[in-house]
């Protein structure tokens, strides 16, 4: 039952939020309580996985591969904890005031539907339900994006849903072909029967279909253009939720499926993924440097850093995959923080254009120093977690003999530093073009403070986090324990 709680709690919370009368304070507390409940259940689940091993729940006692299976291994358990952290921060930030029209239209309930979908995608044990959870997150995120119905938001929502529906169609096609060959959709069962076949042409075609579908979801080159066109439009808490969680579901799906299906040496998907990851890093950061709006800069940074989270899978070694998982966790914290910070300026200045920002250090020096930590961490300034993650990826690339990747990672780190220095200069250092910022809400700042403390904690506790990431990578690269846990020992 513990395994189902990160899905059931947001589901029950969403129903409760729709049933309750419209009282903003009540809705805020129920939404925040539900998100904290997800976090508490996820932490308990992670402890159980670390102490007792992979956890499996067969729904209605139908055994695998015939029933619906939920599985928590080290990677999925860690990621569900991150769902709780990001969800708690975003719902906590909502205490500082959400547009009443959005609240009346179900803003809080939709956030919990989204949390349910992301948790379900991380915990599902079969590929069809992975598709179902993708659709749950797509519906919730599309409605969240279009709630206020401004022209800009409707355009962003249209682009977003169109590209994601194409991704869903490709994913469904790939799942159909997979089922036709394997006769099962249970991930562990597919992994068991797949090596017995010998159809390299079909394998390569199928892997490209999955890579395209997941690449659109994750924002990989050349399929990323919907992301900068969409993520800047909704309110900052919604952008923070999308940036922190949604692209990571695509990355997770790639890691999970490719490590189970296409793990044979010579699989064509890995060199293709390596190339796309490298180009994604470069294109994303060049795009970030060309922007003059804070949220667009963050959106392109989000694209650029997706490449860091997929190169480890492409290199296919425990240190490389462990480093990418560490970077994935770091990025979920930092990008959520920065999108929430952008919301502070949007609320005060009604814009996040660089021309209208400035003076943060003069008017709020403590807040400016607080913002400096996620900015420097994303830039990879030592000794913060972003630096440690990038250093581990460069080391893993050199160990694998991929000098080009190591050079690109260093170049992209330099470009990120330039991008973030530009953000800092425009936001904090240069004089404000208008009056100083009014006092900032403590309620809005509190979640940002917590996320910054967690970023510092990830730096101080980098050793245990690296150990957990490497353990997760080892489980992925040797999936026999996952297969045995789901199907039973042979």
Tab-separated table of C-alpha atoms in Angstrom:
chain	number	residue	atom	x	y	z
A	1	UNK	CA	0.000	0.000	0.000
A	2	UNK	CA	2.908	2.347	0.720
A	3	UNK	CA	3.837	2.121	-2.954
A	4	UNK	CA	0.454	3.490	-4.038
A	5	UNK	CA	0.343	6.403	-1.597
A	6	UNK	CA	2.311	8.917	-3.780
A	7	UNK	CA	-0.431	8.346	-6.382
A	8	UNK	CA	-3.468	8.045	-4.095
A	9	UNK	CA	-2.693	11.081	-1.918
A	10	UNK	CA	-2.674	13.662	-4.743
A	11	UNK	CA	-5.699	11.908	-6.296
A	12	UNK	CA	-7.679	12.186	-3.043
A	13	UNK	CA	-6.431	15.750	-2.534
A	14	UNK	CA	-7.582	16.778	-6.016
A	15	UNK	CA	-11.061	15.359	-5.346
A	16	UNK	CA	-11.217	17.099	-1.964
A	17	UNK	CA	-10.138	20.415	-3.489
A	18	UNK	CA	-12.908	20.236	-6.091
A	19	UNK	CA	-15.500	19.297	-3.470
A	20	UNK	CA	-14.598	22.005	-0.960
A	21	UNK	CA	-16.296	25.415	-1.010
A	22	UNK	CA	-14.261	28.260	-2.490
A	23	UNK	CA	-12.338	29.591	0.498
A	24	UNK	CA	-8.783	30.514	-0.557
A	25	UNK	CA	-7.124	29.879	2.824
A	26	UNK	CA	-8.779	26.456	3.093
A	27	UNK	CA	-7.757	25.500	-0.454
A	28	UNK	CA	-4.159	26.606	0.168
A	29	UNK	CA	-3.817	24.506	3.305
A	30	UNK	CA	-5.452	21.406	1.810
A	31	UNK	CA	-3.260	21.649	-1.314
A	32	UNK	CA	-0.110	22.170	0.741
A	33	UNK	CA	-1.062	19.352	3.137
A	34	UNK	CA	-1.581	16.983	0.199
A	35	UNK	CA	1.823	17.830	-1.274
A	36	UNK	CA	3.526	17.348	2.097
A	37	UNK	CA	1.686	14.015	2.355
A	38	UNK	CA	3.187	12.976	-0.999
A	39	UNK	CA	6.633	13.987	0.257
A	40	UNK	CA	6.242	12.079	3.549
A	41	UNK	CA	5.040	8.904	1.813
A	42	UNK	CA	7.836	9.176	-0.773
A	43	UNK	CA	10.530	9.545	1.908
A	44	UNK	CA	9.108	6.511	3.731
A	45	UNK	CA	9.137	4.581	0.449
A	46	UNK	CA	12.745	5.577	-0.270
A	47	UNK	CA	13.830	4.387	3.187
A	48	UNK	CA	11.985	1.089	2.604
A	49	UNK	CA	13.729	0.619	-0.768
A	50	UNK	CA	17.144	1.362	0.727
A	51	UNK	CA	16.654	-1.019	3.648
A	52	UNK	CA	14.591	-3.841	2.107
A	53	UNK	CA	15.304	-3.595	-1.616
A	54	UNK	CA	13.010	-3.071	-4.610
A	55	UNK	CA	9.348	-2.743	-3.633
A	56	UNK	CA	6.599	-4.224	-5.808
A	57	UNK	CA	2.818	-3.933	-5.592
A	58	UNK	CA	0.578	-6.138	-7.759
A	59	UNK	CA	-2.752	-4.322	-8.019
A	60	UNK	CA	-5.700	-6.562	-6.976
A	61	UNK	CA	-3.200	-9.417	-6.480
A	62	UNK	CA	-3.025	-10.113	-10.222
A	63	UNK	CA	0.509	-11.461	-10.708
A	64	UNK	CA	2.924	-10.029	-13.257
A	65	UNK	CA	2.801	-9.892	-16.221
A	66	UNK	CA	-1.011	-10.146	-16.239
A	67	UNK	CA	-1.936	-7.378	-13.815
A	68	UNK	CA	-0.978	-3.774	-13.190
A	69	UNK	CA	2.322	-3.539	-11.352
A	70	UNK	CA	3.817	-0.668	-9.368
A	71	UNK	CA	7.570	-0.830	-8.772
A	72	UNK	CA	9.919	1.331	-6.727
A	73	UNK	CA	13.632	0.781	-7.312
A	74	UNK	CA	16.345	3.235	-6.142
A	75	UNK	CA	15.862	5.602	-9.121
A	76	UNK	CA	12.068	5.790	-9.065
A	77	UNK	CA	11.989	6.130	-5.254
A	78	UNK	CA	14.411	9.094	-5.346
A	79	UNK	CA	12.450	10.779	-8.121
A	80	UNK	CA	9.139	10.424	-6.268
A	81	UNK	CA	10.778	12.209	-3.318
A	82	UNK	CA	11.653	15.019	-5.733
A	83	UNK	CA	7.989	15.134	-6.815
A	84	UNK	CA	7.067	15.729	-3.171
A	85	UNK	CA	9.712	18.436	-2.745
A	86	UNK	CA	8.793	20.348	-5.913
A	87	UNK	CA	5.058	19.908	-5.240
A	88	UNK	CA	5.397	21.187	-1.656
A	89	UNK	CA	7.450	24.198	-2.778
A	90	UNK	CA	4.986	25.174	-5.515
A	91	UNK	CA	1.858	24.732	-3.380
A	92	UNK	CA	3.612	26.565	-0.513
A	93	UNK	CA	4.427	29.423	-2.879
A	94	UNK	CA	0.712	29.633	-3.675
A	95	UNK	CA	0.093	30.935	-0.133
A	96	UNK	CA	1.420	34.287	-1.330
A	97	UNK	CA	-1.617	34.714	-3.526
A	98	UNK	CA	-2.942	33.045	-6.625
A	99	UNK	CA	-5.176	34.734	-9.152
A	100	UNK	CA	-8.723	34.133	-7.743
A	101	UNK	CA	-10.011	33.279	-11.212
A	102	UNK	CA	-7.485	30.465	-11.532
A	103	UNK	CA	-8.319	29.191	-8.056
A	104	UNK	CA	-12.021	29.134	-8.870
A	105	UNK	CA	-11.293	27.148	-12.056
A	106	UNK	CA	-9.452	24.396	-10.169
A	107	UNK	CA	-5.804	25.549	-10.090
A	108	UNK	CA	-4.939	23.631	-6.911
A	109	UNK	CA	-6.759	20.444	-7.942
A	110	UNK	CA	-4.994	20.438	-11.324
A	111	UNK	CA	-1.608	20.749	-9.639
A	112	UNK	CA	-2.384	17.593	-7.674
A	113	UNK	CA	-3.568	15.767	-10.802
A	114	UNK	CA	-0.207	16.664	-12.310
A	115	UNK	CA	1.651	15.381	-9.221
A	116	UNK	CA	-0.368	12.163	-9.423
A	117	UNK	CA	0.540	11.708	-13.091
A	118	UNK	CA	4.259	12.296	-12.545
A	119	UNK	CA	4.377	9.945	-9.533
A	120	UNK	CA	2.485	7.314	-11.534
A	121	UNK	CA	4.950	7.586	-14.431
A	122	UNK	CA	7.897	7.087	-12.059
A	123	UNK	CA	6.303	4.093	-10.315
A	124	UNK	CA	4.551	2.184	-13.087
A	125	UNK	CA	5.873	-1.235	-13.998
A	126	UNK	CA	4.426	-1.483	-17.510
A	127	UNK	CA	4.827	0.569	-20.632
A	128	UNK	CA	1.118	1.052	-21.385
A	129	UNK	CA	0.470	2.637	-18.017
A	130	UNK	CA	3.532	4.803	-18.628
A	131	UNK	CA	1.628	6.120	-21.657
A	132	UNK	CA	-1.514	6.588	-19.540
A	133	UNK	CA	0.380	8.623	-16.922
A	134	UNK	CA	1.933	10.699	-19.709
A	135	UNK	CA	-1.582	11.553	-20.869
A	136	UNK	CA	-2.679	12.439	-17.313
A	137	UNK	CA	0.214	14.893	-17.009
A	138	UNK	CA	-0.473	16.284	-20.500
A	139	UNK	CA	-4.150	16.983	-19.765
A	140	UNK	CA	-3.411	18.586	-16.377
A	141	UNK	CA	-0.529	20.707	-17.704
A	142	UNK	CA	-2.485	21.859	-20.792
A	143	UNK	CA	-5.431	23.022	-18.670
A	144	UNK	CA	-3.096	24.699	-16.159
A	145	UNK	CA	-1.396	26.550	-19.001
A	146	UNK	CA	-4.641	27.728	-20.582
A	147	UNK	CA	-6.596	28.553	-17.406
A	148	UNK	CA	-6.432	32.339	-17.644
A	149	UNK	CA	-7.023	32.366	-21.406
A	150	UNK	CA	-4.859	35.318	-22.406
A	151	UNK	CA	-3.803	35.384	-26.054
A	152	UNK	CA	-0.175	34.578	-25.173
A	153	UNK	CA	-1.115	31.685	-22.907
A	154	UNK	CA	-3.543	30.180	-25.416
A	155	UNK	CA	-0.868	30.314	-28.125
A	156	UNK	CA	1.666	28.677	-25.775
A	157	UNK	CA	-0.873	26.029	-24.762
A	158	UNK	CA	-1.683	25.310	-28.426
A	159	UNK	CA	1.992	24.787	-29.299
A	160	UNK	CA	2.500	22.715	-26.178
A	161	UNK	CA	-0.423	20.372	-26.658
A	162	UNK	CA	0.145	19.936	-30.413
A	163	UNK	CA	3.738	18.770	-30.048
A	164	UNK	CA	2.929	16.602	-27.052
A	165	UNK	CA	0.037	14.951	-28.870
A	166	UNK	CA	2.439	14.092	-31.695
A	167	UNK	CA	4.768	12.597	-29.082
A	168	UNK	CA	1.852	10.616	-27.631
A	169	UNK	CA	0.894	9.275	-31.070
A	170	UNK	CA	4.485	8.166	-31.714
A	171	UNK	CA	4.675	6.586	-28.272
A	172	UNK	CA	1.418	4.691	-28.803
A	173	UNK	CA	2.671	3.434	-32.182
A	174	UNK	CA	5.911	2.248	-30.599
A	175	UNK	CA	3.997	0.521	-27.803
A	176	UNK	CA	1.828	-1.267	-30.389
A	177	UNK	CA	4.894	-2.544	-32.263
A	178	UNK	CA	6.512	-3.562	-28.988
A	179	UNK	CA	3.454	-5.526	-27.916
A	180	UNK	CA	3.249	-7.177	-31.315
A	181	UNK	CA	6.774	-8.504	-30.923
A	182	UNK	CA	6.983	-9.230	-27.205
A	183	UNK	CA	3.374	-10.201	-26.436
A	184	UNK	CA	3.566	-8.346	-23.140
A	185	UNK	CA	3.747	-4.766	-21.895
A	186	UNK	CA	5.166	-5.493	-18.451
A	187	UNK	CA	8.618	-3.886	-18.412
A	188	UNK	CA	10.303	-6.701	-16.499
A	189	UNK	CA	8.686	-9.344	-18.716
A	190	UNK	CA	9.690	-7.484	-21.882
A	191	UNK	CA	13.243	-7.287	-20.603
A	192	UNK	CA	13.192	-11.065	-20.036
A	193	UNK	CA	11.857	-12.069	-23.452
A	194	UNK	CA	13.410	-9.342	-25.616
A	195	UNK	CA	17.000	-10.723	-25.831
A	196	UNK	CA	15.636	-14.054	-27.115
A	197	UNK	CA	14.671	-12.394	-30.398
A	198	UNK	CA	17.089	-11.385	-33.127
A	199	UNK	CA	15.537	-8.615	-35.233
A	200	UNK	CA	18.111	-5.798	-35.181
A	201	UNK	CA	16.335	-3.802	-37.904
A	202	UNK	CA	13.063	-3.717	-35.955
A	203	UNK	CA	14.933	-3.032	-32.700
A	204	UNK	CA	16.661	-0.029	-34.202
A	205	UNK	CA	13.455	1.330	-35.715
A	206	UNK	CA	11.569	0.828	-32.467
A	207	UNK	CA	14.310	2.490	-30.415
A	208	UNK	CA	14.216	5.522	-32.743
A	209	UNK	CA	10.430	5.768	-32.322
A	210	UNK	CA	10.759	5.711	-28.536
A	211	UNK	CA	13.662	8.165	-28.682
A	212	UNK	CA	11.589	10.595	-30.771
A	213	UNK	CA	8.547	10.349	-28.493
A	214	UNK	CA	10.539	10.712	-25.273
A	215	UNK	CA	12.826	13.308	-26.871
A	216	UNK	CA	9.822	15.581	-27.508
A	217	UNK	CA	8.674	15.131	-23.898
A	218	UNK	CA	12.168	15.804	-22.538
A	219	UNK	CA	13.000	18.695	-24.888
A	220	UNK	CA	15.928	17.147	-26.767
A	221	UNK	CA	17.300	18.687	-29.993
A	222	UNK	CA	15.721	19.108	-32.560
A	223	UNK	CA	12.389	18.557	-30.817
A	224	UNK	CA	12.726	21.158	-28.055
A	225	UNK	CA	11.332	24.306	-29.709
A	226	UNK	CA	7.889	23.904	-28.123
A	227	UNK	CA	9.448	24.296	-24.654
A	228	UNK	CA	10.820	27.884	-24.823
A	229	UNK	CA	7.644	28.827	-26.725
A	230	UNK	CA	5.445	27.532	-23.896
A	231	UNK	CA	7.125	27.635	-20.487
A	232	UNK	CA	7.453	31.417	-20.255
A	233	UNK	CA	3.705	32.021	-20.651
A	234	UNK	CA	1.954	30.549	-17.556
A	235	UNK	CA	2.346	32.013	-14.046
A	236	UNK	CA	5.709	31.375	-12.423
A	237	UNK	CA	4.567	28.613	-9.990
A	238	UNK	CA	3.142	26.645	-12.927
A	239	UNK	CA	6.324	27.234	-14.933
A	240	UNK	CA	8.342	26.064	-11.924
A	241	UNK	CA	6.269	22.898	-11.662
A	242	UNK	CA	6.672	22.158	-15.384
A	243	UNK	CA	10.411	22.938	-15.409
A	244	UNK	CA	11.085	20.908	-12.274
A	245	UNK	CA	9.088	17.815	-13.193
A	246	UNK	CA	7.674	17.434	-16.707
A	247	UNK	CA	10.828	17.271	-18.815
A	248	UNK	CA	12.301	14.885	-16.247
A	249	UNK	CA	9.504	12.395	-16.908
A	250	UNK	CA	10.730	12.154	-20.503
A	251	UNK	CA	14.324	11.664	-19.307
A	252	UNK	CA	13.212	9.021	-16.804
A	253	UNK	CA	11.236	7.140	-19.472
A	254	UNK	CA	14.329	7.020	-21.683
A	255	UNK	CA	16.501	5.743	-18.841
A	256	UNK	CA	13.973	3.116	-17.756
A	257	UNK	CA	13.010	1.751	-21.152
A	258	UNK	CA	16.409	1.829	-22.833
A	259	UNK	CA	18.100	0.177	-19.847
A	260	UNK	CA	15.582	-2.684	-20.016
A	261	UNK	CA	15.046	-3.101	-23.777
A	262	UNK	CA	18.079	-1.929	-25.689
A	263	UNK	CA	20.888	-2.803	-23.326
A	264	UNK	CA	22.730	-5.068	-25.749
A	265	UNK	CA	26.189	-3.746	-26.828
A	266	UNK	CA	26.053	-1.958	-30.152
A	267	UNK	CA	22.468	-0.718	-29.838
A	268	UNK	CA	22.226	2.177	-32.287
A	269	UNK	CA	20.110	4.287	-29.933
A	270	UNK	CA	23.028	5.155	-27.627
A	271	UNK	CA	25.342	6.880	-30.149
A	272	UNK	CA	22.321	8.742	-31.543
A	273	UNK	CA	21.339	9.822	-28.031
A	274	UNK	CA	24.919	10.935	-27.330
A	275	UNK	CA	24.924	13.120	-30.451
A	276	UNK	CA	21.517	14.623	-29.630
A	277	UNK	CA	22.566	15.294	-26.022
A	278	UNK	CA	25.691	17.159	-27.137
A	279	UNK	CA	23.804	19.276	-29.679
A	280	UNK	CA	21.015	19.942	-27.167
A	281	UNK	CA	23.536	21.318	-24.671
A	282	UNK	CA	25.088	23.638	-27.249
A	283	UNK	CA	21.865	24.854	-28.892
A	284	UNK	CA	20.133	25.411	-25.556
A	285	UNK	CA	22.906	27.585	-24.163
A	286	UNK	CA	23.381	29.585	-27.372
A	287	UNK	CA	19.632	30.209	-27.300
A	288	UNK	CA	19.810	31.324	-23.653
A	289	UNK	CA	22.511	33.885	-24.445
A	290	UNK	CA	20.368	35.340	-27.240
A	291	UNK	CA	17.357	36.047	-24.987
A	292	UNK	CA	16.511	39.267	-23.119
A	293	UNK	CA	13.709	37.962	-20.915
A	294	UNK	CA	14.462	36.190	-17.645
A	295	UNK	CA	11.931	33.393	-18.097
A	296	UNK	CA	12.980	32.748	-21.693
A	297	UNK	CA	16.613	32.584	-20.536
A	298	UNK	CA	15.598	30.006	-17.932
A	299	UNK	CA	13.600	28.027	-20.516
A	300	UNK	CA	16.595	27.781	-22.865
A	301	UNK	CA	18.834	26.914	-19.900
A	302	UNK	CA	16.372	24.145	-19.104
A	303	UNK	CA	16.793	22.801	-22.647
A	304	UNK	CA	20.589	23.069	-22.541
A	305	UNK	CA	20.877	21.215	-19.274
A	306	UNK	CA	18.598	18.365	-20.352
A	307	UNK	CA	21.629	17.194	-22.337
A	308	UNK	CA	23.578	16.753	-19.085
A	309	UNK	CA	20.849	14.425	-17.796
A	310	UNK	CA	20.908	12.135	-20.845
A	311	UNK	CA	24.623	11.838	-21.679
A	312	UNK	CA	25.110	9.374	-18.817
A	313	UNK	CA	22.598	6.991	-20.380
A	314	UNK	CA	24.271	7.418	-23.761
A	315	UNK	CA	27.721	6.574	-22.339
A	316	UNK	CA	26.260	3.480	-20.648
A	317	UNK	CA	28.676	3.189	-17.712
A	318	UNK	CA	27.807	3.271	-13.968
A	319	UNK	CA	29.877	6.438	-13.228
A	320	UNK	CA	28.377	8.279	-16.216
A	321	UNK	CA	24.779	7.275	-15.512
A	322	UNK	CA	25.273	7.962	-11.787
A	323	UNK	CA	26.632	11.438	-12.597
A	324	UNK	CA	23.656	12.172	-14.853
A	325	UNK	CA	21.210	11.058	-12.141
A	326	UNK	CA	23.012	13.317	-9.624
A	327	UNK	CA	22.754	16.194	-12.120
A	328	UNK	CA	19.070	15.408	-12.712
A	329	UNK	CA	18.311	15.776	-8.980
A	330	UNK	CA	20.359	18.989	-8.730
A	331	UNK	CA	18.621	20.476	-11.763
A	332	UNK	CA	15.131	19.702	-10.455
A	333	UNK	CA	15.881	21.771	-7.334
A	334	UNK	CA	17.677	24.667	-8.993
A	335	UNK	CA	15.436	25.259	-12.008
A	336	UNK	CA	12.313	25.129	-9.799
A	337	UNK	CA	13.900	27.734	-7.515
A	338	UNK	CA	14.801	30.071	-10.370
A	339	UNK	CA	11.342	29.911	-11.949
A	340	UNK	CA	9.820	30.760	-8.548
A	341	UNK	CA	12.273	33.675	-8.272
A	342	UNK	CA	11.166	34.908	-11.702
A	343	UNK	CA	7.633	35.005	-10.294
A	344	UNK	CA	8.706	37.539	-7.659
A	345	UNK	CA	9.774	39.957	-10.398
A	346	UNK	CA	6.728	39.212	-12.525
A	347	UNK	CA	4.486	40.088	-9.602
A	348	UNK	CA	6.336	43.323	-8.851
A	349	UNK	CA	7.242	44.601	-12.330
A	350	UNK	CA	4.521	42.878	-14.411
A	351	UNK	CA	7.318	41.718	-16.728
A	352	UNK	CA	10.551	39.739	-16.645
A	353	UNK	CA	12.173	41.622	-19.526
A	354	UNK	CA	15.744	42.548	-18.616
A	355	UNK	CA	15.081	46.189	-19.517
A	356	UNK	CA	12.585	46.444	-16.655
A	357	UNK	CA	14.572	44.545	-14.007
A	358	UNK	CA	17.441	45.559	-11.746
A	359	UNK	CA	18.212	46.940	-8.320
A	360	UNK	CA	17.526	43.761	-6.335
A	361	UNK	CA	20.836	43.991	-4.450
A	362	UNK	CA	20.219	47.634	-3.579
A	363	UNK	CA	16.647	47.163	-2.340
A	364	UNK	CA	16.847	43.588	-0.944
A	365	UNK	CA	20.490	42.559	-0.393
A	366	UNK	CA	19.603	39.411	1.569
A	367	UNK	CA	17.222	38.209	-1.134
A	368	UNK	CA	19.866	38.979	-3.784
A	369	UNK	CA	22.409	36.826	-1.943
A	370	UNK	CA	19.776	34.098	-1.600
A	371	UNK	CA	19.133	34.162	-5.357
A	372	UNK	CA	22.866	34.062	-6.005
A	373	UNK	CA	23.076	30.441	-4.764
A	374	UNK	CA	20.775	28.801	-7.377
A	375	UNK	CA	22.193	31.125	-10.048
A	376	UNK	CA	25.772	30.070	-9.232
A	377	UNK	CA	24.742	26.439	-8.787
A	378	UNK	CA	23.162	26.292	-12.255
A	379	UNK	CA	26.249	28.020	-13.641
A	380	UNK	CA	28.453	25.346	-12.072
A	381	UNK	CA	30.447	27.581	-9.738
A	382	UNK	CA	32.522	25.561	-7.201
A	383	UNK	CA	31.733	24.039	-4.795
A	384	UNK	CA	27.979	24.014	-5.444
A	385	UNK	CA	26.078	20.920	-6.596
A	386	UNK	CA	25.982	22.019	-10.250
A	387	UNK	CA	29.781	22.118	-10.307
A	388	UNK	CA	30.027	18.672	-8.718
A	389	UNK	CA	27.559	17.159	-11.179
A	390	UNK	CA	29.290	18.663	-14.213
A	391	UNK	CA	32.702	17.614	-12.904
A	392	UNK	CA	31.476	14.030	-12.502
A	393	UNK	CA	30.063	14.020	-16.044
A	394	UNK	CA	33.329	15.362	-17.497
A	395	UNK	CA	35.314	12.744	-15.559
A	396	UNK	CA	32.986	9.959	-16.738
A	397	UNK	CA	33.272	11.200	-20.333
A	398	UNK	CA	37.081	11.137	-20.169
A	399	UNK	CA	37.000	7.662	-18.592
A	400	UNK	CA	34.841	6.510	-21.516
A	401	UNK	CA	37.242	8.021	-24.031
A	402	UNK	CA	34.705	10.629	-25.179
A	403	UNK	CA	36.985	13.657	-25.311
A	404	UNK	CA	34.533	15.573	-27.516
A	405	UNK	CA	31.776	15.214	-24.922
A	406	UNK	CA	34.112	16.367	-22.139
A	407	UNK	CA	35.127	19.412	-24.195
A	408	UNK	CA	31.506	20.277	-25.021
A	409	UNK	CA	30.482	19.878	-21.370
A	410	UNK	CA	33.228	22.324	-20.343
A	411	UNK	CA	32.241	24.757	-23.108
A	412	UNK	CA	28.568	24.564	-22.138
A	413	UNK	CA	29.533	25.146	-18.500
A	414	UNK	CA	31.320	28.314	-19.589
A	415	UNK	CA	28.291	29.428	-21.634
A	416	UNK	CA	26.030	28.741	-18.647
A	417	UNK	CA	28.300	30.854	-16.480
A	418	UNK	CA	28.028	33.708	-18.986
A	419	UNK	CA	24.266	33.295	-19.162
A	420	UNK	CA	23.838	33.298	-15.380
A	421	UNK	CA	26.273	36.207	-14.914
A	422	UNK	CA	24.114	38.145	-17.350
A	423	UNK	CA	21.002	37.226	-15.351
A	424	UNK	CA	22.647	38.327	-12.119
A	425	UNK	CA	23.817	41.601	-13.652
A	426	UNK	CA	20.380	42.473	-15.028
A	427	UNK	CA	18.401	41.308	-11.993
A	428	UNK	CA	20.549	42.386	-9.070
A	429	UNK	CA	23.534	44.494	-9.968
A	430	UNK	CA	22.441	47.162	-12.423
A	431	UNK	CA	20.358	50.122	-11.142
A	432	UNK	CA	16.626	49.635	-11.232
A	433	UNK	CA	14.996	51.428	-14.185
A	434	UNK	CA	12.094	52.458	-11.921
A	435	UNK	CA	11.324	52.643	-8.209
A	436	UNK	CA	12.971	50.091	-5.905
A	437	UNK	CA	11.155	46.813	-5.454
A	438	UNK	CA	8.455	46.889	-2.783
A	439	UNK	CA	8.886	44.555	0.225
A	440	UNK	CA	8.700	40.925	-0.912
A	441	UNK	CA	6.180	38.579	0.642
A	442	UNK	CA	7.686	36.277	3.271
A	443	UNK	CA	5.189	33.606	2.224
A	444	UNK	CA	6.484	33.749	-1.343
A	445	UNK	CA	10.098	33.695	-0.179
A	446	UNK	CA	9.733	30.779	2.273
A	447	UNK	CA	9.608	27.975	-0.365
A	448	UNK	CA	12.554	29.580	-2.171
A	449	UNK	CA	14.550	29.609	1.078
A	450	UNK	CA	13.757	25.917	1.633
A	451	UNK	CA	14.816	24.985	-1.930
A	452	UNK	CA	18.043	26.999	-1.561
A	453	UNK	CA	18.783	25.201	1.724
A	454	UNK	CA	18.205	21.866	-0.017
A	455	UNK	CA	20.615	22.937	-2.791
A	456	UNK	CA	23.229	23.748	-0.136
A	457	UNK	CA	22.424	20.441	1.577
A	458	UNK	CA	22.990	18.599	-1.696
A	459	UNK	CA	26.411	20.247	-1.898
A	460	UNK	CA	27.355	19.448	1.694
A	461	UNK	CA	25.933	15.925	1.449
A	462	UNK	CA	27.194	15.283	-2.067
A	463	UNK	CA	28.853	12.025	-0.979
A	464	UNK	CA	25.652	10.234	0.092
A	465	UNK	CA	23.727	11.660	-2.872
A	466	UNK	CA	26.434	10.445	-5.285
A	467	UNK	CA	26.339	7.049	-3.570
A	468	UNK	CA	22.554	6.848	-3.983
A	469	UNK	CA	22.815	7.964	-7.628
A	470	UNK	CA	25.522	5.416	-8.414
A	471	UNK	CA	23.523	2.667	-6.706
A	472	UNK	CA	20.521	3.591	-8.838
A	473	UNK	CA	22.719	3.492	-11.951
A	474	UNK	CA	24.094	0.057	-11.071
A	475	UNK	CA	20.540	-1.291	-10.679
A	476	UNK	CA	19.642	0.114	-14.089
A	477	UNK	CA	22.663	-1.297	-15.883
A	478	UNK	CA	22.158	-4.732	-14.309
A	479	UNK	CA	18.344	-5.040	-14.245
A	480	UNK	CA	18.182	-8.676	-13.112
A	481	UNK	CA	17.207	-7.657	-9.578
A	482	UNK	CA	14.374	-5.510	-11.025
A	483	UNK	CA	13.172	-8.444	-13.169
A	484	UNK	CA	13.345	-10.893	-10.268
A	485	UNK	CA	11.522	-8.505	-7.935
A	486	UNK	CA	8.628	-8.053	-10.370
A	487	UNK	CA	8.335	-11.586	-11.828
A	488	UNK	CA	9.656	-13.544	-8.848
A	489	UNK	CA	12.968	-15.359	-8.556
A	490	UNK	CA	13.438	-18.017	-11.287
